[in-house]
Coordinates of C-alpha atoms in Angstrom, one line a residue:
M1 CA -3.3 29.2 21.0
R2 CA -5.7 32.0 21.4
N3 CA -3.0 34.1 19.9
F4 CA -2.7 32.0 16.9
P5 CA -4.1 32.0 13.3
A6 CA -7.2 30.2 12.8
Q7 CA -6.5 28.6 10.2
Y8 CA -2.7 28.3 8.8
S9 CA -0.5 26.7 6.1
L10 CA 3.2 26.5 7.4
Q11 CA 5.9 28.4 5.4
A12 CA 9.0 27.3 4.2
N13 CA 10.5 28.4 7.4
D14 CA 8.9 27.5 9.8
V15 CA 10.0 24.7 12.1
M16 CA 7.5 22.5 13.8
Y17 CA 8.0 21.1 17.7
F18 CA 5.8 18.8 19.3
C19 CA 5.9 19.0 23.0
H20 CA 5.5 15.7 24.1
I21 CA 4.4 15.5 28.1
P22 CA 4.8 12.0 28.7
K23 CA 1.8 10.0 29.1
T24 CA -0.4 12.6 27.4
A25 CA -1.3 10.5 24.1
G26 CA 2.3 11.3 22.6
M27 CA 3.4 8.5 21.3
T28 CA 0.3 8.1 19.0
F29 CA 0.2 11.5 18.4
R30 CA 3.7 11.0 17.4
T31 CA 3.7 9.1 14.5
I32 CA 0.6 10.9 13.1
I33 CA 2.6 14.4 13.1
E34 CA 5.2 12.4 11.3
D35 CA 3.1 11.6 8.8
Q36 CA 2.4 15.3 7.5
F37 CA 6.3 15.5 6.9
A38 CA 8.7 14.1 4.5
C39 CA 10.9 11.4 6.1
E40 CA 14.4 14.0 5.6
D41 CA 12.1 16.6 7.4
V42 CA 12.2 14.7 10.2
C43 CA 14.7 15.1 13.4
P44 CA 15.4 11.5 14.2
A45 CA 15.9 12.6 17.8
T46 CA 13.6 12.5 20.1
L47 CA 15.8 12.4 23.5
N48 CA 17.9 15.6 24.3
A49 CA 20.8 13.4 24.7
Q50 CA 20.2 12.2 21.0
L51 CA 19.6 15.9 19.9
R52 CA 22.6 17.0 21.4
K53 CA 25.3 14.2 19.0
L54 CA 23.9 16.3 16.0
T55 CA 25.3 19.2 14.9
L56 CA 23.8 22.9 13.9
E57 CA 23.9 22.2 10.8
E58 CA 22.2 18.9 10.8
L59 CA 19.4 20.5 12.8
R60 CA 18.7 23.4 10.6
R61 CA 18.0 21.1 7.9
Y62 CA 14.7 19.6 9.7
R63 CA 11.1 21.0 10.1
L64 CA 9.6 18.6 12.6
F65 CA 11.1 18.1 15.8
R66 CA 9.6 15.7 18.3
G67 CA 10.4 14.3 21.4
H68 CA 11.0 14.4 25.3
L69 CA 13.0 17.5 24.2
G70 CA 12.6 19.9 27.3
F71 CA 15.8 20.4 27.9
S72 CA 17.1 21.0 24.7
N73 CA 17.0 24.7 23.6
L74 CA 15.2 24.8 20.1
P75 CA 14.8 28.5 19.4
G76 CA 18.4 29.0 20.3
L77 CA 19.6 26.0 17.7
L78 CA 17.6 27.4 15.1
P79 CA 17.7 31.1 14.5
N80 CA 16.0 32.8 11.7
K81 CA 13.3 29.9 12.3
R82 CA 9.8 30.3 13.4
V83 CA 9.2 27.4 16.0
V84 CA 5.4 27.0 16.1
N85 CA 4.9 24.6 18.9
I86 CA 2.1 22.3 19.3
T87 CA 1.4 19.7 22.5
V88 CA -1.4 17.3 24.1
L89 CA -2.4 18.2 27.6
R90 CA -4.2 15.6 29.9
E91 CA -6.4 16.4 33.1
P92 CA -3.8 16.0 35.2
V93 CA -4.8 13.3 38.2
A94 CA -5.2 11.1 35.2
R95 CA -1.5 11.9 33.8
V96 CA 0.4 11.4 37.2
I97 CA -1.5 8.1 37.4
S98 CA -1.0 7.3 34.2
H99 CA 2.8 8.1 34.1
Y100 CA 3.4 6.4 37.4
D101 CA 1.9 3.1 36.0
Y102 CA 3.9 3.2 32.6
I103 CA 7.2 3.3 34.8
R104 CA 6.6 0.5 37.0
R105 CA 5.3 -1.5 34.0
M106 CA 8.9 -0.4 31.9
P107 CA 12.3 -1.6 33.6
G108 CA 14.5 -0.2 31.0
D109 CA 12.7 3.1 32.2
P110 CA 15.4 5.7 34.1
H111 CA 13.4 6.1 36.6
Y112 CA 12.1 2.5 37.1
A113 CA 14.8 1.7 40.4
A114 CA 13.5 4.9 42.3
V115 CA 9.6 4.1 41.3
K116 CA 9.2 0.4 41.2
D117 CA 8.7 -0.2 45.1
M118 CA 6.9 3.4 45.8
S119 CA 3.3 3.8 46.3
L120 CA 0.8 6.0 43.8
E121 CA 0.8 8.3 47.3
E122 CA 4.9 8.6 47.6
F123 CA 5.6 9.2 43.7
A124 CA 2.7 11.9 43.4
Q125 CA 5.4 13.8 46.1
R126 CA 8.5 12.9 44.9
L127 CA 10.5 13.0 41.1
T128 CA 8.8 16.5 40.7
A129 CA 9.5 19.0 38.8
G130 CA 11.6 21.5 41.4
K131 CA 9.7 23.8 42.7
L132 CA 6.9 23.3 40.2
G133 CA 6.2 19.8 42.0
K134 CA 4.3 17.5 39.2
N135 CA 3.3 19.9 37.3
I136 CA 5.2 18.9 34.5
Q137 CA 3.2 19.9 32.1
T138 CA 2.8 23.7 33.5
Y139 CA 7.1 23.4 33.7
H140 CA 7.1 21.8 29.7
V141 CA 5.2 24.2 28.4
A142 CA 6.6 27.2 29.9
K143 CA 9.9 26.2 28.6
T144 CA 9.0 26.6 24.7
T145 CA 9.1 30.2 25.4
R146 CA 11.8 30.7 28.5
F147 CA 14.7 28.0 28.3
N148 CA 15.9 28.8 32.0
L149 CA 13.4 28.9 34.4
N150 CA 15.7 29.1 37.3
K151 CA 15.5 32.5 38.5
L152 CA 11.2 32.3 37.8
S153 CA 8.5 32.5 41.0
V154 CA 5.9 29.6 40.5
E155 CA 3.6 32.3 40.0
E156 CA 5.8 33.8 37.7
T157 CA 6.3 30.1 35.5
M158 CA 2.9 30.1 36.3
A159 CA 2.3 33.2 33.6
L160 CA 4.6 32.3 31.4
A161 CA 3.0 28.8 31.0
V162 CA -0.5 30.8 30.5
D163 CA 1.3 33.3 27.5
S164 CA 3.3 30.6 26.2
L165 CA 0.2 28.1 25.8
D166 CA -2.0 31.1 23.8
A167 CA 0.7 31.4 21.5
F168 CA 0.8 27.6 20.4
G169 CA -0.2 26.9 17.1
F170 CA -2.2 23.3 18.3
V171 CA -3.4 22.1 22.0
G172 CA -5.3 19.1 22.0
L173 CA -7.0 17.2 25.2
V174 CA -6.0 13.5 25.8
E175 CA -10.2 13.3 26.8
R176 CA -11.1 14.6 23.4
F177 CA -8.4 13.0 21.7
Q178 CA -10.4 12.3 18.3
D179 CA -11.8 16.0 18.0
S180 CA -7.8 17.9 19.0
L181 CA -7.0 15.7 15.2
F182 CA -10.3 17.2 13.4
L183 CA -9.4 20.7 15.0
L184 CA -5.7 19.9 14.3
S185 CA -6.8 19.1 10.5
Y186 CA -8.2 21.7 9.8
I187 CA -5.9 24.4 11.3
F188 CA -3.0 23.4 8.9
G189 CA -5.0 22.1 5.9
W190 CA -4.6 18.2 6.4
K191 CA -6.3 15.1 5.5
P192 CA -9.0 14.3 8.2
I193 CA -7.1 12.6 10.7
L194 CA -8.9 9.7 12.0
N195 CA -7.3 7.9 15.1
S196 CA -6.9 4.5 14.7
R197 CA -3.5 4.1 16.2
R198 CA -2.4 3.4 19.8
E199 CA 1.0 3.3 20.3
N200 CA 2.7 2.5 23.5
A201 CA -0.9 2.2 25.3
A202 CA -1.4 1.0 28.8
K203 CA -3.7 -2.3 28.5
Q204 CA -5.5 -1.8 31.7
K205 CA -6.5 1.4 33.5
K206 CA -7.0 1.2 36.5
P207 CA -10.5 3.3 37.7
L208 CA -10.1 5.8 40.3
A209 CA -13.0 4.8 42.7
E210 CA -10.7 1.9 43.3
I211 CA -7.6 4.7 44.6
P212 CA -8.1 5.8 48.0
S213 CA -9.4 9.4 48.3
G214 CA -6.4 10.5 50.1
T215 CA -4.2 9.6 48.0
L216 CA -6.2 11.6 45.0
E217 CA -6.3 14.5 47.3
V218 CA -2.1 14.3 47.6
I219 CA -2.3 14.1 43.6
Q220 CA -4.2 17.0 43.5
A221 CA -2.6 19.3 45.5
N222 CA 0.6 18.0 43.7
S223 CA -0.3 19.6 40.6
Q224 CA -2.7 22.6 41.2
L225 CA -1.1 24.4 38.4
D226 CA -1.4 22.1 35.8
A227 CA -4.8 21.8 36.7
Q228 CA -5.6 25.4 36.5
L229 CA -3.3 25.2 32.7
Y230 CA -5.6 22.5 31.8
Q231 CA -8.8 24.7 32.0
R232 CA -7.2 27.7 30.3
A233 CA -6.8 24.9 27.5
K234 CA -10.4 22.8 27.9
E235 CA -11.6 26.4 27.6
T236 CA -9.6 27.8 24.9
F237 CA -9.8 24.1 22.4
E238 CA -13.9 24.3 23.2
A239 CA -14.0 27.6 22.1
R240 CA -11.9 26.9 19.2
F241 CA -13.5 23.3 18.5
E242 CA -17.1 25.7 18.1
A243 CA -15.6 27.7 15.9
M244 CA -14.3 25.4 13.4
V245 CA -17.5 23.6 13.3
A246 CA -19.3 27.0 12.4
D247 CA -16.9 27.5 9.8
L248 CA -17.5 24.5 8.5
L249 CA -21.3 24.5 8.4
Q250 CA -21.0 27.9 7.4
S251 CA -18.9 27.2 4.1
Y252 CA -20.0 23.9 3.4
G253 CA -22.7 22.9 5.2
D254 CA -25.3 22.5 1.8
T255 CA -23.0 19.8 0.6
V256 CA -23.7 17.6 4.0
G257 CA -27.8 16.3 4.1
N258 CA -29.3 15.5 7.0
I259 CA -27.5 18.0 9.1
D260 CA -28.1 20.4 12.1
P261 CA -27.6 23.5 11.0
S262 CA -26.2 24.3 14.9
G263 CA -23.7 21.9 14.9
A264 CA -24.9 20.3 18.0
T265 CA -25.9 16.7 16.6
L266 CA -22.9 16.7 14.1
T267 CA -22.0 12.9 13.2
T268 CA -18.2 11.8 13.2
A269 CA -19.0 11.3 9.3
Q270 CA -20.4 14.4 8.5
L271 CA -18.0 15.9 10.5
V272 CA -14.8 14.5 8.3
T273 CA -17.0 15.2 5.2
L274 CA -17.3 19.1 6.1
L275 CA -13.0 18.6 6.8
E276 CA -12.4 16.6 3.7
H277 CA -14.5 20.2 1.8
H278 CA -11.9 22.2 4.0
Y279 CA -8.8 19.7 3.0
D280 CA -10.2 20.1 -0.9
Q281 CA -10.0 24.1 -0.7
R282 CA -6.9 24.2 1.3
Y283 CA -5.1 22.4 -0.8
R284 CA -6.0 24.2 -4.1
E285 CA -5.3 27.2 -2.5
L286 CA -1.7 25.7 -2.4
E287 CA -2.3 25.5 -5.8
P288 CA -0.1 22.6 -6.6
P289 CA 0.7 22.0 -10.6
L290 CA -1.2 18.6 -11.5
A291 CA 1.9 16.4 -12.5
E292 CA 1.7 14.2 -16.1
T293 CA 3.9 11.4 -14.1
V294 CA 3.7 11.1 -10.3
V295 CA 6.3 8.7 -8.4
Y296 CA 5.1 8.4 -4.3
D297 CA 6.3 6.3 -1.4
F298 CA 6.0 7.0 1.8
N299 CA 9.1 8.7 2.8
Q300 CA 6.9 11.5 1.4
P301 CA 4.0 13.2 3.5
L302 CA 1.2 10.9 3.6
R303 CA -1.8 12.6 1.3
G304 CA -4.2 10.0 2.5
D305 CA -5.9 8.2 5.3
G306 CA -6.6 4.5 6.6
W307 CA -2.9 3.8 6.7
Q308 CA -0.7 2.3 9.8
R309 CA 2.6 4.1 10.0
R310 CA 5.5 4.5 8.4
E311 CA 8.0 1.4 8.1
Y312 CA 11.6 0.9 7.1
P313 CA 12.6 -2.1 5.9
L314 CA 16.2 -2.9 7.2
D315 CA 18.2 -3.7 3.6
S316 CA 16.1 -0.5 2.0
A317 CA 16.3 3.4 2.5
T318 CA 12.3 3.4 0.9
S319 CA 9.6 3.2 3.6
Y320 CA 5.9 1.2 3.8
R321 CA 3.0 0.8 5.7
W322 CA 0.2 -1.4 5.8
I323 CA -3.6 -1.0 5.2
G324 CA -5.2 -0.6 8.5
P325 CA -6.5 -1.1 11.3
E326 CA -9.6 -0.9 8.6
P327 CA -9.9 -3.0 5.0
A328 CA -9.4 0.0 3.7
A329 CA -6.9 3.1 2.7
T330 CA -6.7 6.0 0.4
L331 CA -4.4 8.6 -1.4
D332 CA -4.6 11.3 -2.8
L333 CA -1.8 12.4 -5.6
P334 CA -2.2 16.0 -7.8
A335 CA -2.2 13.6 -11.6
A336 CA -2.8 15.4 -14.6
T337 CA -6.0 14.3 -15.8
E338 CA -6.3 15.0 -19.5
T339 CA -5.8 11.4 -20.9
D340 CA -6.0 7.2 -20.8
T341 CA -3.8 6.9 -17.7
C342 CA -1.3 3.8 -16.6
I343 CA -1.1 3.4 -12.0
E344 CA 1.8 1.4 -10.7
F345 CA 1.9 0.0 -7.3
Q346 CA 4.3 -2.6 -5.7
V347 CA 3.2 -5.0 -2.5
I348 CA 5.4 -6.2 -0.2
C349 CA 5.5 -8.5 2.8
T350 CA 3.2 -10.7 0.7
K351 CA 4.8 -14.0 2.3
A352 CA 4.0 -12.5 6.1
T353 CA 0.1 -12.7 5.8
K354 CA -2.6 -14.8 4.0
P355 CA -2.7 -15.4 0.7
E356 CA -7.0 -15.3 0.1
I357 CA -5.6 -11.1 1.6
V358 CA -3.2 -10.7 -1.4
N359 CA -4.8 -12.0 -3.8
S360 CA -7.9 -9.8 -2.6
I361 CA -6.7 -6.5 -3.6
R362 CA -9.0 -4.0 -5.2
L363 CA -8.3 -0.6 -6.5
F364 CA -10.9 2.5 -7.1
V365 CA -10.2 5.5 -9.1
N366 CA -12.0 8.4 -8.3
Q367 CA -14.3 6.0 -6.7
H368 CA -14.8 4.0 -9.8
P369 CA -13.0 0.5 -9.5
V370 CA -10.5 -0.3 -12.4
K371 CA -9.4 -3.9 -13.1
L372 CA -5.9 -4.9 -12.1
S373 CA -3.6 -6.8 -13.9
L374 CA -0.3 -8.7 -11.9
L375 CA 3.1 -7.2 -13.8
Q376 CA 5.4 -8.8 -11.3
G377 CA 4.7 -12.1 -8.7
D378 CA 8.0 -13.1 -7.4
R379 CA 9.2 -13.3 -4.0
D380 CA 7.9 -11.6 -1.5
Q381 CA 6.7 -8.9 -3.8
R382 CA 4.0 -7.7 -6.4
L383 CA 3.9 -5.4 -9.1
Y384 CA 0.1 -4.5 -10.0
L385 CA -0.8 -2.0 -13.2
A386 CA -4.4 -0.6 -13.5
Q387 CA -5.3 0.8 -17.3
V388 CA -7.6 3.5 -16.4
A389 CA -9.4 5.2 -19.1
Q390 CA -9.4 9.1 -19.2
S391 CA -13.3 9.6 -18.3
L392 CA -12.5 8.1 -15.2
M393 CA -9.6 10.4 -13.9
Q394 CA -11.9 13.2 -14.3
S395 CA -13.3 14.5 -10.9
N396 CA -14.2 17.6 -8.7
R397 CA -11.5 17.6 -6.2
P398 CA -8.0 19.0 -7.0
F399 CA -5.9 15.4 -6.9
T400 CA -6.2 11.6 -8.0
N401 CA -8.5 10.2 -5.3
L402 CA -6.9 6.0 -4.7
R403 CA -8.7 4.0 -2.8
F404 CA -7.2 0.9 -2.1
E405 CA -9.4 -2.8 -0.1
V406 CA -8.9 -5.7 1.2
S407 CA -11.1 -7.9 1.9
Q408 CA -9.9 -8.0 5.9
T409 CA -6.9 -7.3 8.1
L410 CA -5.4 -9.1 10.8
A411 CA -2.8 -8.8 13.6
L412 CA 0.8 -10.6 11.8
N413 CA 0.9 -12.5 15.1
S414 CA -2.1 -14.7 14.9
I415 CA -0.7 -16.0 11.2
N416 CA 3.1 -16.4 12.7
P417 CA 3.5 -16.2 16.9
N418 CA 7.2 -15.7 16.3
N419 CA 5.6 -12.0 14.8
P420 CA 4.9 -9.9 17.4
D421 CA 3.2 -7.2 15.6
K422 CA -0.5 -7.2 16.8
R423 CA -1.6 -4.5 14.9
L424 CA -4.6 -5.5 12.5
V425 CA -3.0 -4.9 8.6
G426 CA -3.7 -6.1 5.1
L427 CA -1.4 -5.5 2.9
A428 CA 2.0 -3.4 2.8
F429 CA 2.3 -1.2 0.1
N430 CA 5.8 0.9 -0.4
L431 CA 5.8 2.5 -3.9
F432 CA 2.7 3.9 -6.5
Q433 CA 3.0 5.6 -9.9
V434 CA 1.3 7.1 -12.2
F435 CA 1.6 7.7 -15.7
P436 CA 0.1 8.8 -19.0
A437 CA -0.7 5.0 -21.0
H438 CA 1.7 6.4 -24.2
L439 CA 4.3 6.5 -21.8
K440 CA 4.6 3.1 -21.0
S441 CA 8.4 4.0 -21.1
F442 CA 8.1 5.3 -17.5
S443 CA 6.7 2.2 -16.1
L444 CA 9.1 0.3 -13.3
V445 CA 9.1 -3.2 -15.9
A446 CA 9.6 -1.3 -19.4
S447 CA 13.3 -2.1 -19.9
S448 CA 12.6 -5.4 -20.0
F449 CA 10.9 -4.3 -24.0
E450 CA 13.7 -2.3 -24.9
S451 CA 14.8 -5.2 -26.7
A452 CA 14.4 -5.9 -29.9
P453 CA 13.8 -10.0 -29.5
W454 CA 11.2 -8.4 -26.2
Q455 CA 9.4 -5.8 -29.0
E456 CA 9.2 -8.5 -31.8
A457 CA 7.3 -11.1 -29.6
V458 CA 5.0 -8.0 -28.3
A459 CA 4.2 -6.9 -32.1
F460 CA 3.2 -10.4 -32.8
L461 CA 1.3 -11.3 -30.6
Q462 CA -0.2 -7.3 -31.3
Q463 CA -1.2 -8.6 -34.6
H464 CA -2.1 -12.2 -34.5
C465 CA -3.9 -12.9 -30.7
Q466 CA -8.3 -11.7 -31.0
P467 CA -8.6 -9.9 -27.5
A468 CA -10.0 -12.2 -25.6
D469 CA -7.4 -14.5 -26.5
P470 CA -5.9 -15.6 -22.7
V471 CA -2.0 -16.1 -23.1
A472 CA 0.0 -17.8 -20.6
T473 CA 4.0 -15.8 -20.4
L474 CA 5.3 -13.8 -17.8
L475 CA 3.2 -11.4 -16.5
V476 CA 5.3 -8.2 -17.7
F477 CA 3.6 -8.1 -21.1
N478 CA 0.5 -7.0 -19.4
L479 CA 1.8 -3.7 -20.1
Y480 CA 1.5 -3.8 -23.8
L481 CA -1.3 -6.6 -24.0
T482 CA -5.2 -6.0 -23.2
N483 CA -5.7 -9.8 -23.1
P484 CA -5.8 -12.0 -20.3
I485 CA -2.4 -13.2 -19.2
S486 CA -1.4 -15.9 -16.6
D487 CA 2.3 -16.5 -15.5
Y488 CA 3.5 -19.8 -16.3
Q489 CA 2.1 -22.1 -13.1
T490 CA -0.9 -21.2 -14.4
F491 CA 0.0 -23.0 -17.5
I492 CA 1.6 -26.5 -16.1
Q493 CA -1.8 -26.4 -13.9
K494 CA -4.3 -25.4 -16.1
G495 CA -3.7 -25.5 -19.2
G496 CA -6.1 -25.0 -22.0
F497 CA -4.0 -22.1 -23.4
P498 CA -4.5 -20.8 -27.2
W499 CA -1.0 -18.9 -27.0
V500 CA 1.7 -19.7 -24.5
V501 CA 5.0 -17.5 -25.5
V502 CA 8.1 -19.3 -24.0
H503 CA 10.9 -17.6 -22.5
K504 CA 14.2 -19.7 -23.4
G505 CA 16.5 -18.2 -20.9
M506 CA 13.9 -19.4 -18.0
S507 CA 14.8 -23.3 -18.2
D508 CA 13.1 -24.6 -14.9
W509 CA 9.8 -23.1 -16.5
V510 CA 10.7 -24.1 -19.7
D511 CA 11.1 -28.2 -18.7
A512 CA 7.9 -28.4 -17.3
M513 CA 6.1 -26.6 -20.2
L514 CA 7.7 -28.6 -23.2
P515 CA 6.1 -31.9 -22.5
K516 CA 2.5 -30.2 -22.0
L517 CA 2.2 -28.1 -25.3
T518 CA 3.6 -31.2 -27.0
R519 CA 0.8 -33.2 -25.6
Q520 CA -2.0 -30.2 -25.9
G521 CA -1.1 -29.9 -29.1
L522 CA 0.3 -26.5 -29.4
A523 CA 3.3 -25.7 -32.3
P524 CA 5.6 -22.6 -32.6
V525 CA 4.9 -20.0 -34.8
F526 CA 7.3 -17.9 -34.1
A527 CA 10.4 -17.8 -32.2
N528 CA 13.5 -15.0 -32.0
E529 CA 16.5 -15.4 -29.5
V530 CA 14.5 -15.4 -26.9
F531 CA 11.6 -16.3 -27.1
V532 CA 9.3 -18.8 -28.7
I533 CA 5.4 -18.4 -29.5
F534 CA 2.9 -21.9 -29.2
T535 CA 0.0 -21.6 -30.0
H536 CA -2.9 -24.0 -31.9
R537 CA -4.4 -21.0 -33.8
D538 CA -4.4 -21.6 -37.7
L539 CA -1.2 -19.7 -38.9
P540 CA 2.1 -20.8 -40.3
K541 CA 3.7 -23.3 -38.6
L542 CA 7.3 -22.7 -37.9
S543 CA 9.9 -26.3 -38.5
Y544 CA 11.5 -27.7 -35.5
R545 CA 14.5 -27.5 -37.6
T546 CA 14.4 -23.7 -37.5
P547 CA 17.3 -22.3 -35.4
H548 CA 15.2 -20.4 -32.7
V549 CA 12.7 -23.1 -32.5
K550 CA 15.2 -26.3 -32.4
S551 CA 18.0 -24.5 -29.8
L552 CA 15.2 -24.5 -27.6
Y553 CA 14.9 -28.1 -28.0
V554 CA 18.1 -29.3 -27.9
D555 CA 18.8 -27.1 -25.2
Y556 CA 15.9 -29.3 -23.2
L557 CA 17.5 -32.7 -24.2
R558 CA 21.2 -31.5 -23.8
R559 CA 19.8 -30.5 -19.8
S560 CA 17.1 -33.6 -19.4
L561 CA 20.9 -35.8 -20.6
I562 CA 22.6 -34.0 -18.1
Q563 CA 20.2 -34.9 -15.6
L564 CA 19.9 -38.5 -16.6
V565 CA 23.3 -39.4 -16.3
K566 CA 23.6 -38.0 -12.9
L567 CA 20.7 -40.1 -11.8
L568 CA 22.9 -42.9 -13.1
R569 CA 26.1 -41.9 -11.7
R570 CA 24.4 -41.9 -8.4
K571 CA 22.9 -45.2 -8.6
L572 CA 26.0 -46.5 -10.3
R573 CA 27.8 -45.2 -6.3
L574 CA 24.9 -46.6 -4.4
E575 CA 25.1 -50.2 -5.8
R576 CA 29.2 -50.0 -5.4
D577 CA 28.9 -48.7 -1.7
L578 CA 26.8 -51.7 -0.5
A579 CA 28.9 -54.2 -2.7
E580 CA 32.0 -53.4 -1.0
A581 CA 30.2 -52.8 3.0
G582 CA 29.5 -56.4 2.6
P583 CA 25.7 -58.3 3.4
E584 CA 25.2 -57.3 7.1
S585 CA 25.7 -53.4 5.9
Q586 CA 23.2 -54.6 3.0
A587 CA 20.6 -55.6 4.6
S588 CA 20.7 -52.8 7.1
Q589 CA 20.6 -50.1 4.8
S590 CA 17.4 -51.8 2.6
E591 CA 15.7 -51.9 6.0
A592 CA 16.5 -48.4 6.5
R593 CA 15.1 -47.4 3.0
Q594 CA 12.0 -49.4 3.4
E595 CA 11.6 -48.0 6.8
Q596 CA 12.0 -44.6 4.7
A597 CA 9.8 -45.9 1.8
I598 CA 7.0 -45.8 4.3
K599 CA 7.3 -42.9 6.4
A600 CA 6.4 -41.3 2.7
G601 CA 4.1 -43.6 2.2
K602 CA 2.1 -42.6 5.4
Q603 CA 2.6 -38.8 4.4

């Protein structure tokens, strides 16, 4: 890292390789690094055997490699590419102990059979990296520069590891993991990364004081090279971190109040604020154009914080993320700001969490709260719309900041014990759209309004509804109406709407609503082949003989008659079966019906 620029933006010809050394917080770090790349740019192989199954053509498409790939010659596989190496190191004694504990609690590990009955002291002397002993951090770092180490002496390998380390783009420390993430963000110009994940972490760690001193001495004796490498990495890290803080204070210190000019007493919150300014500046330097329309999903690099790792549903290629572990998450999108804007986003997996969390969703645009309307709420997902005034789109930052909040986060396992997920999560999101308010055709539900009957219904409502009039209709009408919109279920449960728009094709809802419409005195005032609009406002009423109104009621009566005939047939069939069965069977069936009635009454 000493010979790598203090700040660096990845270039088109660069490939990043995260050298994952066992038990150095690598699983957590891996998901964090993956956040910075598009799905299609991340090599799926994390083990050497997996990598060997990929063709050279496939390998050369990827921009991020991560995992235990020490036995693969990446530079040789990727000619004409610059490999930017990054890694995380750990105090050697703690790493050996953690590795030993991990293998013994993981029966699926390839070393489990050999290690499960070993003592820690035996482990420290066996399963070594050849002549390098337990110095596997030295081994892996050296191999990034020279793949074949067989002809090198221990001293030559150590010297090579030091040279390699100095050329790394980033070297973090487990013992200063959060500071490592801050330095990583600073070097590559990424949004400040706050550590909130614990992937593959041990639940409990045995204190060093409980380990015999003789065992510790054996571990130390077998990891002396790693100790030297770790010390050099630590010194380099501290120097780089101090230089980072000094640069941030010089560049942005006047934007943060009550700050120590020396940086000695910087709080985490103050450092995050400074890094946010740095991120904004690095973003500006890239000069990304602001787009009139923005479509974003989590297959793209993460441009925000407060999200759990990227996940993939079984039936879709589009990934999703949960808010968590805190009840808020952000996105920074390069949206144009010259006009009123619509923002749509989709929430999925709503049945996996609590309804009160689903209903608590709030959106802030550039720190301003905005009203949310529900466009669709069927099955296990919801589509929301926010219509944002142009004044709220203005910001001194080079992008539009979206902040999503929920009332709480919880473990899905606490709701459903069959769900193994114990992370703290809020809601899951998978799609976001930003587009000018005048481009309603860009909406995810716009296709519904391409037909004349839908357009006619909207035009009638826009002409005759007062702005504050509540309307019971399909939620997608939120796209074109500014009125308070409620769904059919709300009308059936509560009633009291001055306007109800009935979609004639939704027979289940029609059958439940028509009697209620009549009882509440609402009459038809508009009808076409798709919709009938009812109101008690003072407008000319349509005759129930009007073809489009008549068809609504004729179809309703036909369905009601069919249902009645089915009930009568069922009753006649039951009576015939009883008559053929004889008195004893009739009595037993009568008793069974009485028992069912009693049980139903208790319920």
